[in-house]
């Protein structure tokens, strides 16, 4: 890989402080909406690099935005920095070895995600200044991607209303333009209230909220046969009513995560789940209340931006991993199954190559694999701003997302090389947009066409507030 383009050289010039930023955030893992220290690190770096900083974006304490430049189009580069519960792990160790503490870890690589996005935004800022060109670049530090839907609240409350183009990325095993497929979803808490009584002496006087939850779960499980095949429904008990089996449980709460291919399917599925909850309450003579916790839209693609990003990937080539990087990655591959590794290749539409531990190719744009579809709050941004995402190779091929292996690789030299590489891809795509007004107009026209018959309607209604306390049970 040669740093033959000015924007790539500007990224390379500042790689070290942003690698350090990523490592610092890795060392202070914080869950959704509790990322005070991580957000402060990003805000401090924004100020150090000369951005104009806005804190508490959309009223969210751990959301921050930095802007540089004047006039011209507004290019947003999106970062994240939230961690996950239960994924604490010593860095660089290829066996499970949790660190002391609450057990949190960056098992999705968001320490890298935020640092690389901010590095790209900084390089674009420096490029605008060096060339005395109009245009603005913004870095959005977005919390709570893991279930908190912060970008959805930010979109709903107007944080992106004057943005022309949005660019982001996610750590991955391969280098590619992210295929814009995700599931719209919502999290809803169903709280049942019944009547306590002595389970042996007066069972007829009790009305079990726990029975209501169990009946609701049975009803939803029977519904699975009669819903779209790519929809998903998951649930978790938040309150099972107590630990005394001789008491009829008067309260119980279950959280449902409902996913569907698009917003139309999602709304229909939500209505059906609500009816099942009401039916369970009727059967048990209990009451049920439903509270929306969060929700996100499905991703919309943008063909002009995807082609521009692919062009940057093709010009840049794969990350400069060396033999030592590949050897370290092979240590982590040895902890995985053959199916883990084969699945990663199939996901990208590539033939399985045994013995290859790190990405050494750029995946063609037209290549379609068999992705396992998740959800992201970037989806809401993509409905209101032309949006494109990269996949940046930062870990061993086959590493499962949300795993201790991914946490362990978050500070390796390969992770640093991958985050700098994808920062160049994002910065190069931003420069293309700043230099070519036609690209921006084509991207906007593409979005207008995709939403022409189905305009954006937020999953999050105005009365739903960010669930700032959603991580308390994990703390």
Short mmCIF file of C-alpha atoms in Angstrom, two decimals:
data_model
loop_
_atom_site.label_atom_id
_atom_site.label_comp_id
_atom_site.label_asym_id
_atom_site.label_seq_id
_atom_site.Cartn_x
_atom_site.Cartn_y
_atom_site.Cartn_z
CA UNK A 1 0.00 0.00 0.00
CA UNK A 2 1.39 3.41 -0.98
CA UNK A 3 0.31 6.69 0.62
CA UNK A 4 0.18 8.27 -2.79
CA UNK A 5 -2.79 10.54 -2.15
CA UNK A 6 -2.68 13.65 0.00
CA UNK A 7 -5.64 12.64 2.16
CA UNK A 8 -4.03 9.27 2.94
CA UNK A 9 -0.80 10.98 3.97
CA UNK A 10 -2.79 13.23 6.30
CA UNK A 11 -4.35 10.16 7.93
CA UNK A 12 -0.96 8.49 8.27
CA UNK A 13 0.59 11.59 9.84
CA UNK A 14 -1.72 11.37 12.86
CA UNK A 15 -2.14 7.63 13.27
CA UNK A 16 -0.29 7.32 16.59
CA UNK A 17 -2.44 9.60 18.79
CA UNK A 18 -5.60 7.97 17.46
CA UNK A 19 -4.25 4.46 18.02
CA UNK A 20 -3.58 5.61 21.59
CA UNK A 21 -7.15 6.95 21.81
CA UNK A 22 -8.51 3.58 20.73
CA UNK A 23 -6.39 1.79 23.34
CA UNK A 24 -7.49 4.17 26.10
CA UNK A 25 -11.16 3.61 25.28
CA UNK A 26 -10.52 -0.17 25.14
CA UNK A 27 -9.21 0.12 28.70
CA UNK A 28 -12.31 1.89 30.04
CA UNK A 29 -15.21 -0.17 28.65
CA UNK A 30 -18.56 1.46 29.39
CA UNK A 31 -22.05 0.24 28.56
CA UNK A 32 -24.80 2.02 26.64
CA UNK A 33 -25.46 5.57 27.86
CA UNK A 34 -22.78 5.33 30.59
CA UNK A 35 -19.81 6.23 28.35
CA UNK A 36 -18.82 9.36 30.29
CA UNK A 37 -15.06 8.73 30.21
CA UNK A 38 -15.00 7.48 26.62
CA UNK A 39 -17.05 10.45 25.44
CA UNK A 40 -14.76 12.80 27.37
CA UNK A 41 -11.72 11.27 25.65
CA UNK A 42 -13.28 11.93 22.24
CA UNK A 43 -14.31 15.46 23.19
CA UNK A 44 -10.78 16.20 24.41
CA UNK A 45 -9.30 14.89 21.16
CA UNK A 46 -11.72 17.01 19.14
CA UNK A 47 -10.58 20.13 20.99
CA UNK A 48 -6.93 19.16 20.69
CA UNK A 49 -7.34 18.82 16.91
CA UNK A 50 -9.08 22.19 16.57
CA UNK A 51 -12.73 21.24 16.11
CA UNK A 52 -15.64 23.34 17.33
CA UNK A 53 -17.24 21.06 19.92
CA UNK A 54 -20.89 20.60 20.87
CA UNK A 55 -21.60 18.36 23.85
CA UNK A 56 -24.81 16.63 24.92
CA UNK A 57 -26.08 16.40 21.35
CA UNK A 58 -29.87 15.91 21.26
CA UNK A 59 -29.86 16.09 25.05
CA UNK A 60 -27.84 12.88 25.37
CA UNK A 61 -25.05 13.32 27.96
CA UNK A 62 -22.61 10.98 26.19
CA UNK A 63 -23.12 12.25 22.62
CA UNK A 64 -20.63 14.75 21.22
CA UNK A 65 -20.12 16.51 17.89
CA UNK A 66 -17.10 18.33 16.50
CA UNK A 67 -17.19 20.52 13.37
CA UNK A 68 -14.46 22.11 11.26
CA UNK A 69 -14.47 24.15 8.06
CA UNK A 70 -16.82 26.75 6.62
CA UNK A 71 -19.58 26.72 4.02
CA UNK A 72 -19.89 24.04 1.38
CA UNK A 73 -21.42 20.59 1.91
CA UNK A 74 -21.52 19.04 5.39
CA UNK A 75 -19.87 15.63 5.59
CA UNK A 76 -20.60 13.66 8.77
CA UNK A 77 -18.34 10.83 9.91
CA UNK A 78 -19.98 8.68 12.59
CA UNK A 79 -18.20 7.06 15.52
CA UNK A 80 -19.20 4.88 18.46
CA UNK A 81 -17.53 3.89 21.74
CA UNK A 82 -19.89 1.75 23.84
CA UNK A 83 -18.88 -1.66 25.15
CA UNK A 84 -20.74 -4.86 26.08
CA UNK A 85 -21.37 -6.76 29.33
CA UNK A 86 -19.75 -10.13 29.99
CA UNK A 87 -16.90 -9.71 27.50
CA UNK A 88 -14.00 -8.61 29.71
CA UNK A 89 -10.73 -10.10 28.48
CA UNK A 90 -7.00 -9.54 28.79
CA UNK A 91 -5.58 -7.97 25.63
CA UNK A 92 -3.60 -10.17 23.27
CA UNK A 93 -4.24 -13.43 25.13
CA UNK A 94 -5.69 -16.26 23.02
CA UNK A 95 -7.56 -17.96 25.85
CA UNK A 96 -10.45 -16.77 28.02
CA UNK A 97 -8.94 -14.57 30.73
CA UNK A 98 -11.34 -11.92 32.07
CA UNK A 99 -9.91 -8.87 33.77
CA UNK A 100 -10.92 -7.92 37.32
CA UNK A 101 -13.91 -5.62 37.50
CA UNK A 102 -17.54 -5.57 36.34
CA UNK A 103 -16.88 -7.75 33.29
CA UNK A 104 -17.40 -5.26 30.48
CA UNK A 105 -15.40 -5.44 27.25
CA UNK A 106 -15.12 -4.06 23.73
CA UNK A 107 -16.36 -7.24 22.12
CA UNK A 108 -17.62 -5.40 19.04
CA UNK A 109 -14.58 -3.19 18.48
CA UNK A 110 -16.23 0.16 19.12
CA UNK A 111 -13.01 1.47 20.64
CA UNK A 112 -11.56 1.15 17.13
CA UNK A 113 -14.75 2.38 15.45
CA UNK A 114 -14.77 5.75 17.21
CA UNK A 115 -11.03 6.35 16.97
CA UNK A 116 -10.83 5.58 13.24
CA UNK A 117 -13.86 7.75 12.45
CA UNK A 118 -12.36 10.66 14.39
CA UNK A 119 -9.00 10.12 12.66
CA UNK A 120 -10.74 10.28 9.27
CA UNK A 121 -12.61 13.46 10.25
CA UNK A 122 -9.37 15.05 11.45
CA UNK A 123 -7.61 14.26 8.17
CA UNK A 124 -10.49 15.80 6.20
CA UNK A 125 -10.32 18.90 8.43
CA UNK A 126 -6.59 19.21 7.73
CA UNK A 127 -7.18 18.65 3.99
CA UNK A 128 -9.80 21.41 3.82
CA UNK A 129 -7.46 23.83 5.59
CA UNK A 130 -4.42 22.92 3.48
CA UNK A 131 -6.34 23.41 0.24
CA UNK A 132 -8.37 26.44 1.39
CA UNK A 133 -11.59 24.84 0.17
CA UNK A 134 -15.19 25.35 1.33
CA UNK A 135 -16.88 22.53 3.14
CA UNK A 136 -17.48 21.25 6.64
CA UNK A 137 -16.60 17.96 8.25
CA UNK A 138 -18.28 16.76 11.42
CA UNK A 139 -17.45 13.95 13.77
CA UNK A 140 -20.46 12.57 15.62
CA UNK A 141 -19.57 10.59 18.73
CA UNK A 142 -22.63 8.38 19.11
CA UNK A 143 -23.27 6.35 22.27
CA UNK A 144 -25.40 3.30 22.95
CA UNK A 145 -25.38 1.59 19.56
CA UNK A 146 -25.66 -1.71 21.42
CA UNK A 147 -29.40 -1.60 22.00
CA UNK A 148 -29.82 2.02 23.01
CA UNK A 149 -30.64 3.45 19.56
CA UNK A 150 -28.93 6.77 20.28
CA UNK A 151 -28.65 7.70 16.60
CA UNK A 152 -32.40 7.16 16.26
CA UNK A 153 -33.05 9.71 19.02
CA UNK A 154 -30.46 12.05 17.47
CA UNK A 155 -32.13 11.80 14.05
CA UNK A 156 -35.59 12.27 15.52
CA UNK A 157 -34.46 15.39 17.37
CA UNK A 158 -32.80 17.00 14.35
CA UNK A 159 -29.07 16.41 14.95
CA UNK A 160 -28.53 15.50 11.27
CA UNK A 161 -31.00 17.89 9.65
CA UNK A 162 -28.34 19.92 7.77
CA UNK A 163 -25.96 17.04 6.94
CA UNK A 164 -25.38 16.28 3.24
CA UNK A 165 -23.48 12.98 3.45
CA UNK A 166 -22.86 10.47 6.28
CA UNK A 167 -19.97 8.01 6.37
CA UNK A 168 -19.22 5.27 8.90
CA UNK A 169 -17.61 1.84 9.27
CA UNK A 170 -17.50 -1.23 11.46
CA UNK A 171 -14.69 -3.59 12.48
CA UNK A 172 -14.79 -6.82 10.51
CA UNK A 173 -12.71 -9.68 9.18
CA UNK A 174 -12.64 -8.36 5.60
CA UNK A 175 -12.30 -5.04 3.76
CA UNK A 176 -15.44 -4.16 1.85
CA UNK A 177 -18.25 -1.72 1.36
CA UNK A 178 -20.84 -2.76 3.91
CA UNK A 179 -23.82 -4.43 2.26
CA UNK A 180 -26.73 -2.17 3.34
CA UNK A 181 -28.91 -4.86 4.84
CA UNK A 182 -30.11 -4.74 8.43
CA UNK A 183 -33.24 -5.44 10.41
CA UNK A 184 -35.44 -2.73 11.81
CA UNK A 185 -36.17 -3.45 15.44
CA UNK A 186 -37.69 -2.26 18.66
CA UNK A 187 -37.30 -3.19 22.32
CA UNK A 188 -40.51 -3.20 24.36
CA UNK A 189 -40.88 -3.98 28.06
CA UNK A 190 -44.11 -5.78 28.97
CA UNK A 191 -44.92 -5.40 32.68
CA UNK A 192 -47.66 -7.63 34.10
CA UNK A 193 -49.40 -6.93 37.40
CA UNK A 194 -51.47 -9.53 39.21
CA UNK A 195 -52.33 -10.32 42.84
CA UNK A 196 -50.16 -12.00 45.45
CA UNK A 197 -51.47 -14.80 47.61
CA UNK A 198 -50.38 -17.92 49.48
CA UNK A 199 -49.67 -20.46 46.76
CA UNK A 200 -50.89 -23.39 48.88
CA UNK A 201 -53.45 -22.01 51.36
CA UNK A 202 -55.18 -19.53 49.02
CA UNK A 203 -54.11 -20.13 45.41
CA UNK A 204 -57.58 -19.19 44.15
CA UNK A 205 -57.07 -15.64 45.37
CA UNK A 206 -53.87 -15.11 43.43
CA UNK A 207 -53.40 -13.89 39.87
CA UNK A 208 -49.93 -14.76 38.66
CA UNK A 209 -48.04 -12.19 36.63
CA UNK A 210 -45.37 -14.83 36.00
CA UNK A 211 -47.99 -17.10 34.43
CA UNK A 212 -48.94 -14.21 32.17
CA UNK A 213 -45.36 -13.76 30.98
CA UNK A 214 -45.00 -17.48 30.33
CA UNK A 215 -48.25 -17.58 28.39
CA UNK A 216 -47.13 -14.56 26.36
CA UNK A 217 -43.88 -16.34 25.51
CA UNK A 218 -45.78 -19.45 24.43
CA UNK A 219 -48.03 -17.36 22.21
CA UNK A 220 -45.12 -15.59 20.56
CA UNK A 221 -43.33 -18.90 20.02
CA UNK A 222 -46.38 -20.28 18.22
CA UNK A 223 -46.52 -17.11 16.12
CA UNK A 224 -42.99 -17.74 14.79
CA UNK A 225 -44.39 -20.20 12.23
CA UNK A 226 -46.58 -17.47 10.82
CA UNK A 227 -44.25 -14.51 10.38
CA UNK A 228 -41.74 -13.54 7.64
CA UNK A 229 -38.79 -15.90 7.58
CA UNK A 230 -36.19 -13.15 8.02
CA UNK A 231 -37.95 -11.60 11.05
CA UNK A 232 -36.54 -12.32 14.50
CA UNK A 233 -38.01 -12.16 18.01
CA UNK A 234 -36.01 -12.52 21.22
CA UNK A 235 -36.94 -12.04 24.86
CA UNK A 236 -35.36 -11.80 28.30
CA UNK A 237 -36.87 -11.83 31.76
CA UNK A 238 -36.23 -8.59 33.64
CA UNK A 239 -38.35 -9.57 36.66
CA UNK A 240 -39.62 -13.09 37.27
CA UNK A 241 -41.64 -12.02 40.29
CA UNK A 242 -39.44 -13.20 43.13
CA UNK A 243 -37.65 -16.24 44.51
CA UNK A 244 -40.37 -17.68 46.79
CA UNK A 245 -42.31 -20.46 45.02
CA UNK A 246 -44.97 -20.42 47.77
CA UNK A 247 -46.03 -16.91 46.79
CA UNK A 248 -48.14 -16.24 43.71
CA UNK A 249 -46.00 -13.68 41.86
CA UNK A 250 -47.84 -10.35 41.67
CA UNK A 251 -45.43 -8.71 39.19
CA UNK A 252 -43.29 -9.85 36.28
CA UNK A 253 -41.58 -8.09 33.42
CA UNK A 254 -40.20 -9.31 30.11
CA UNK A 255 -38.28 -7.39 27.47
CA UNK A 256 -38.99 -8.24 23.84
CA UNK A 257 -36.69 -7.45 20.94
CA UNK A 258 -38.68 -7.58 17.71
CA UNK A 259 -36.87 -7.41 14.36
CA UNK A 260 -38.12 -7.28 10.78
CA UNK A 261 -36.75 -6.58 7.32
CA UNK A 262 -38.25 -3.10 7.10
CA UNK A 263 -40.38 -0.63 9.02
CA UNK A 264 -43.66 -1.77 7.43
CA UNK A 265 -43.11 -5.40 8.50
CA UNK A 266 -41.87 -4.29 11.91
CA UNK A 267 -44.98 -2.29 12.72
CA UNK A 268 -47.22 -5.20 11.73
CA UNK A 269 -45.23 -7.61 13.89
CA UNK A 270 -45.28 -5.24 16.88
CA UNK A 271 -49.07 -5.07 16.68
CA UNK A 272 -49.30 -8.87 16.75
CA UNK A 273 -46.97 -9.20 19.74
CA UNK A 274 -48.97 -6.57 21.63
CA UNK A 275 -52.17 -8.55 21.00
CA UNK A 276 -50.54 -11.70 22.38
CA UNK A 277 -49.54 -9.79 25.53
CA UNK A 278 -53.09 -8.54 25.94
CA UNK A 279 -54.39 -12.09 25.45
CA UNK A 280 -52.02 -13.42 28.13
CA UNK A 281 -53.30 -10.76 30.51
CA UNK A 282 -56.91 -11.72 29.76
CA UNK A 283 -56.22 -15.40 30.37
CA UNK A 284 -54.61 -14.74 33.74
CA UNK A 285 -56.81 -11.84 34.85
CA UNK A 286 -53.76 -9.61 35.17
CA UNK A 287 -52.96 -6.22 33.72
CA UNK A 288 -50.21 -5.47 31.24
CA UNK A 289 -48.41 -2.26 30.36
CA UNK A 290 -46.05 -1.93 27.38
CA UNK A 291 -43.20 0.58 27.31
CA UNK A 292 -41.02 1.15 24.24
CA UNK A 293 -37.35 1.22 25.27
CA UNK A 294 -35.66 1.80 21.93
CA UNK A 295 -35.98 1.13 18.22
CA UNK A 296 -34.07 1.44 14.96
CA UNK A 297 -34.86 1.48 11.26
CA UNK A 298 -33.44 -0.80 8.61
CA UNK A 299 -30.47 0.41 6.58
CA UNK A 300 -30.97 2.06 3.21
CA UNK A 301 -28.21 1.72 0.65
CA UNK A 302 -26.83 4.45 -1.58
CA UNK A 303 -25.37 3.29 -4.87
CA UNK A 304 -23.34 6.41 -5.82
CA UNK A 305 -21.65 6.52 -2.40
CA UNK A 306 -21.02 2.78 -2.39
CA UNK A 307 -19.26 3.03 -5.76
CA UNK A 308 -17.17 5.97 -4.52
CA UNK A 309 -16.13 4.06 -1.40
CA UNK A 310 -15.32 0.92 -3.41
CA UNK A 311 -13.11 3.04 -5.67
CA UNK A 312 -11.17 4.17 -2.60
CA UNK A 313 -10.80 0.60 -1.39
CA UNK A 314 -9.60 -0.60 -4.78
CA UNK A 315 -7.02 2.19 -5.06
CA UNK A 316 -5.76 1.67 -1.54
CA UNK A 317 -5.54 -2.12 -1.51
CA UNK A 318 -5.68 -4.36 1.60
CA UNK A 319 -4.22 -3.36 4.98
CA UNK A 320 -0.43 -3.82 5.35
CA UNK A 321 -0.55 -6.84 7.65
CA UNK A 322 2.79 -8.63 8.08
CA UNK A 323 3.83 -12.18 9.00
CA UNK A 324 3.79 -11.42 12.72
CA UNK A 325 0.23 -10.07 12.44
CA UNK A 326 -0.83 -13.21 10.60
CA UNK A 327 0.84 -15.44 13.19
CA UNK A 328 -0.93 -13.69 16.07
CA UNK A 329 -4.25 -13.92 14.23
CA UNK A 330 -3.66 -17.65 13.68
CA UNK A 331 -3.42 -18.09 17.47
CA UNK A 332 -6.95 -16.76 17.76
CA UNK A 333 -8.18 -18.81 14.81
CA UNK A 334 -7.00 -21.90 16.71
CA UNK A 335 -9.68 -21.14 19.35
CA UNK A 336 -12.43 -21.19 16.70
CA UNK A 337 -14.26 -23.98 14.92
CA UNK A 338 -13.91 -24.77 11.23
CA UNK A 339 -17.52 -23.62 10.86
CA UNK A 340 -16.72 -20.23 12.45
CA UNK A 341 -14.00 -19.67 9.86
CA UNK A 342 -15.91 -21.03 6.86
CA UNK A 343 -18.95 -18.94 7.80
CA UNK A 344 -16.87 -15.75 7.71
CA UNK A 345 -15.79 -16.46 4.13
CA UNK A 346 -19.30 -17.40 3.02
CA UNK A 347 -20.69 -14.24 4.59
CA UNK A 348 -18.62 -12.22 2.12
CA UNK A 349 -19.37 -14.49 -0.85
CA UNK A 350 -15.75 -15.64 -1.00
CA UNK A 351 -14.44 -19.22 -1.37
CA UNK A 352 -12.91 -20.61 1.80
CA UNK A 353 -9.10 -20.35 1.86
CA UNK A 354 -7.66 -22.50 4.59
CA UNK A 355 -4.65 -21.21 6.45
CA UNK A 356 -5.43 -17.54 5.77
CA UNK A 357 -5.78 -15.78 9.11
CA UNK A 358 -6.09 -12.10 8.07
CA UNK A 359 -7.71 -10.30 5.16
CA UNK A 360 -5.47 -9.91 2.10
CA UNK A 361 -8.11 -8.92 -0.47
CA UNK A 362 -10.60 -6.18 -1.22
CA UNK A 363 -14.06 -7.68 -1.60
CA UNK A 364 -15.65 -6.59 -4.92
CA UNK A 365 -18.74 -4.43 -4.63
CA UNK A 366 -20.86 -6.74 -6.77
CA UNK A 367 -20.01 -9.83 -4.71
CA UNK A 368 -22.94 -10.86 -2.53
CA UNK A 369 -22.56 -13.35 0.27
CA UNK A 370 -24.90 -14.91 2.80
CA UNK A 371 -24.90 -12.31 5.58
CA UNK A 372 -26.40 -13.02 8.96
CA UNK A 373 -28.46 -9.90 9.41
CA UNK A 374 -28.36 -7.84 12.60
CA UNK A 375 -29.49 -4.32 13.43
CA UNK A 376 -27.86 -0.92 13.77
CA UNK A 377 -29.01 2.59 14.61
CA UNK A 378 -27.07 3.83 11.58
CA UNK A 379 -30.24 2.73 9.80
CA UNK A 380 -32.12 5.81 10.99
CA UNK A 381 -29.38 8.11 9.71
CA UNK A 382 -29.56 6.40 6.30
CA UNK A 383 -33.25 7.33 5.95
CA UNK A 384 -32.59 11.06 6.26
CA UNK A 385 -29.01 11.46 4.95
CA UNK A 386 -27.29 9.61 2.07
CA UNK A 387 -25.15 7.13 4.01
CA UNK A 388 -22.36 4.67 3.27
CA UNK A 389 -20.43 2.31 5.53
CA UNK A 390 -17.18 0.41 5.20
CA UNK A 391 -16.13 -2.86 6.71
CA UNK A 392 -12.57 -2.61 7.99
CA UNK A 393 -10.42 -5.69 8.59
CA UNK A 394 -9.17 -5.55 12.18
CA UNK A 395 -9.29 -9.14 13.47
CA UNK A 396 -8.74 -12.80 12.58
CA UNK A 397 -11.02 -14.32 9.96
CA UNK A 398 -13.75 -16.30 11.73
CA UNK A 399 -13.78 -14.30 14.96
CA UNK A 400 -17.40 -14.11 16.14
CA UNK A 401 -18.82 -10.71 16.92
CA UNK A 402 -19.55 -10.09 20.59
CA UNK A 403 -16.90 -12.58 21.74
CA UNK A 404 -13.94 -12.60 24.13
CA UNK A 405 -11.71 -13.28 21.11
CA UNK A 406 -12.75 -9.99 19.55
CA UNK A 407 -12.12 -8.11 22.79
CA UNK A 408 -8.68 -9.70 23.07
CA UNK A 409 -7.65 -8.56 19.58
CA UNK A 410 -8.71 -4.94 20.10
CA UNK A 411 -5.22 -3.62 20.89
CA UNK A 412 -3.10 -5.78 18.59
CA UNK A 413 -0.94 -4.16 15.87
CA UNK A 414 -3.28 -5.67 13.26
CA UNK A 415 -6.23 -3.84 14.82
CA UNK A 416 -4.30 -0.56 14.68
CA UNK A 417 -3.31 -1.12 11.06
CA UNK A 418 -6.90 -1.98 10.14
CA UNK A 419 -8.36 1.11 11.80
CA UNK A 420 -5.87 3.41 10.06
CA UNK A 421 -6.58 1.69 6.75
CA UNK A 422 -10.34 2.19 7.02
CA UNK A 423 -9.83 5.79 8.17
CA UNK A 424 -8.13 6.38 4.82
CA UNK A 425 -11.09 4.81 3.02
CA UNK A 426 -13.59 7.04 4.84
CA UNK A 427 -11.50 10.18 4.46
CA UNK A 428 -10.97 9.50 0.77
CA UNK A 429 -14.71 9.04 0.25
CA UNK A 430 -15.36 12.32 2.06
CA UNK A 431 -12.86 14.15 -0.16
CA UNK A 432 -14.57 12.71 -3.25
CA UNK A 433 -17.84 14.24 -2.03
CA UNK A 434 -16.20 17.60 -1.29
CA UNK A 435 -14.57 17.75 -4.73
CA UNK A 436 -17.52 16.50 -6.76
CA UNK A 437 -20.88 18.26 -6.24
CA UNK A 438 -22.35 15.84 -8.76
CA UNK A 439 -21.61 12.91 -6.45
CA UNK A 440 -23.46 14.61 -3.59
CA UNK A 441 -26.44 15.38 -5.82
CA UNK A 442 -26.51 11.82 -7.16
CA UNK A 443 -26.41 10.45 -3.61
CA UNK A 444 -29.31 12.68 -2.60
CA UNK A 445 -31.30 11.67 -5.67
CA UNK A 446 -30.69 8.01 -4.83
CA UNK A 447 -32.06 8.50 -1.31
CA UNK A 448 -35.06 10.44 -2.60
CA UNK A 449 -35.93 7.61 -4.97
CA UNK A 450 -35.62 4.96 -2.25
CA UNK A 451 -37.96 6.87 0.08
CA UNK A 452 -40.35 8.27 -2.55
CA UNK A 453 -43.16 5.78 -1.85
CA UNK A 454 -42.21 5.07 1.75
CA UNK A 455 -41.14 8.25 3.57
CA UNK A 456 -39.26 8.03 6.84
CA UNK A 457 -41.38 7.64 9.93
CA UNK A 458 -39.29 7.19 13.09
CA UNK A 459 -39.76 4.02 15.10
CA UNK A 460 -39.31 6.22 18.16
CA UNK A 461 -42.39 8.34 18.79
CA UNK A 462 -41.94 11.77 20.42
CA UNK A 463 -42.90 10.58 23.89
CA UNK A 464 -40.20 7.87 23.97
CA UNK A 465 -37.09 9.12 25.76
CA UNK A 466 -33.56 7.67 25.60
CA UNK A 467 -33.29 4.77 28.10
CA UNK A 468 -30.44 6.26 30.12
CA UNK A 469 -30.84 3.60 32.81
CA UNK A 470 -30.89 0.58 30.48
CA UNK A 471 -27.45 -0.62 31.60
CA UNK A 472 -28.11 -0.52 35.34
CA UNK A 473 -28.92 -4.21 35.60
CA UNK A 474 -25.55 -5.10 34.03
CA UNK A 475 -23.50 -2.80 36.25
#
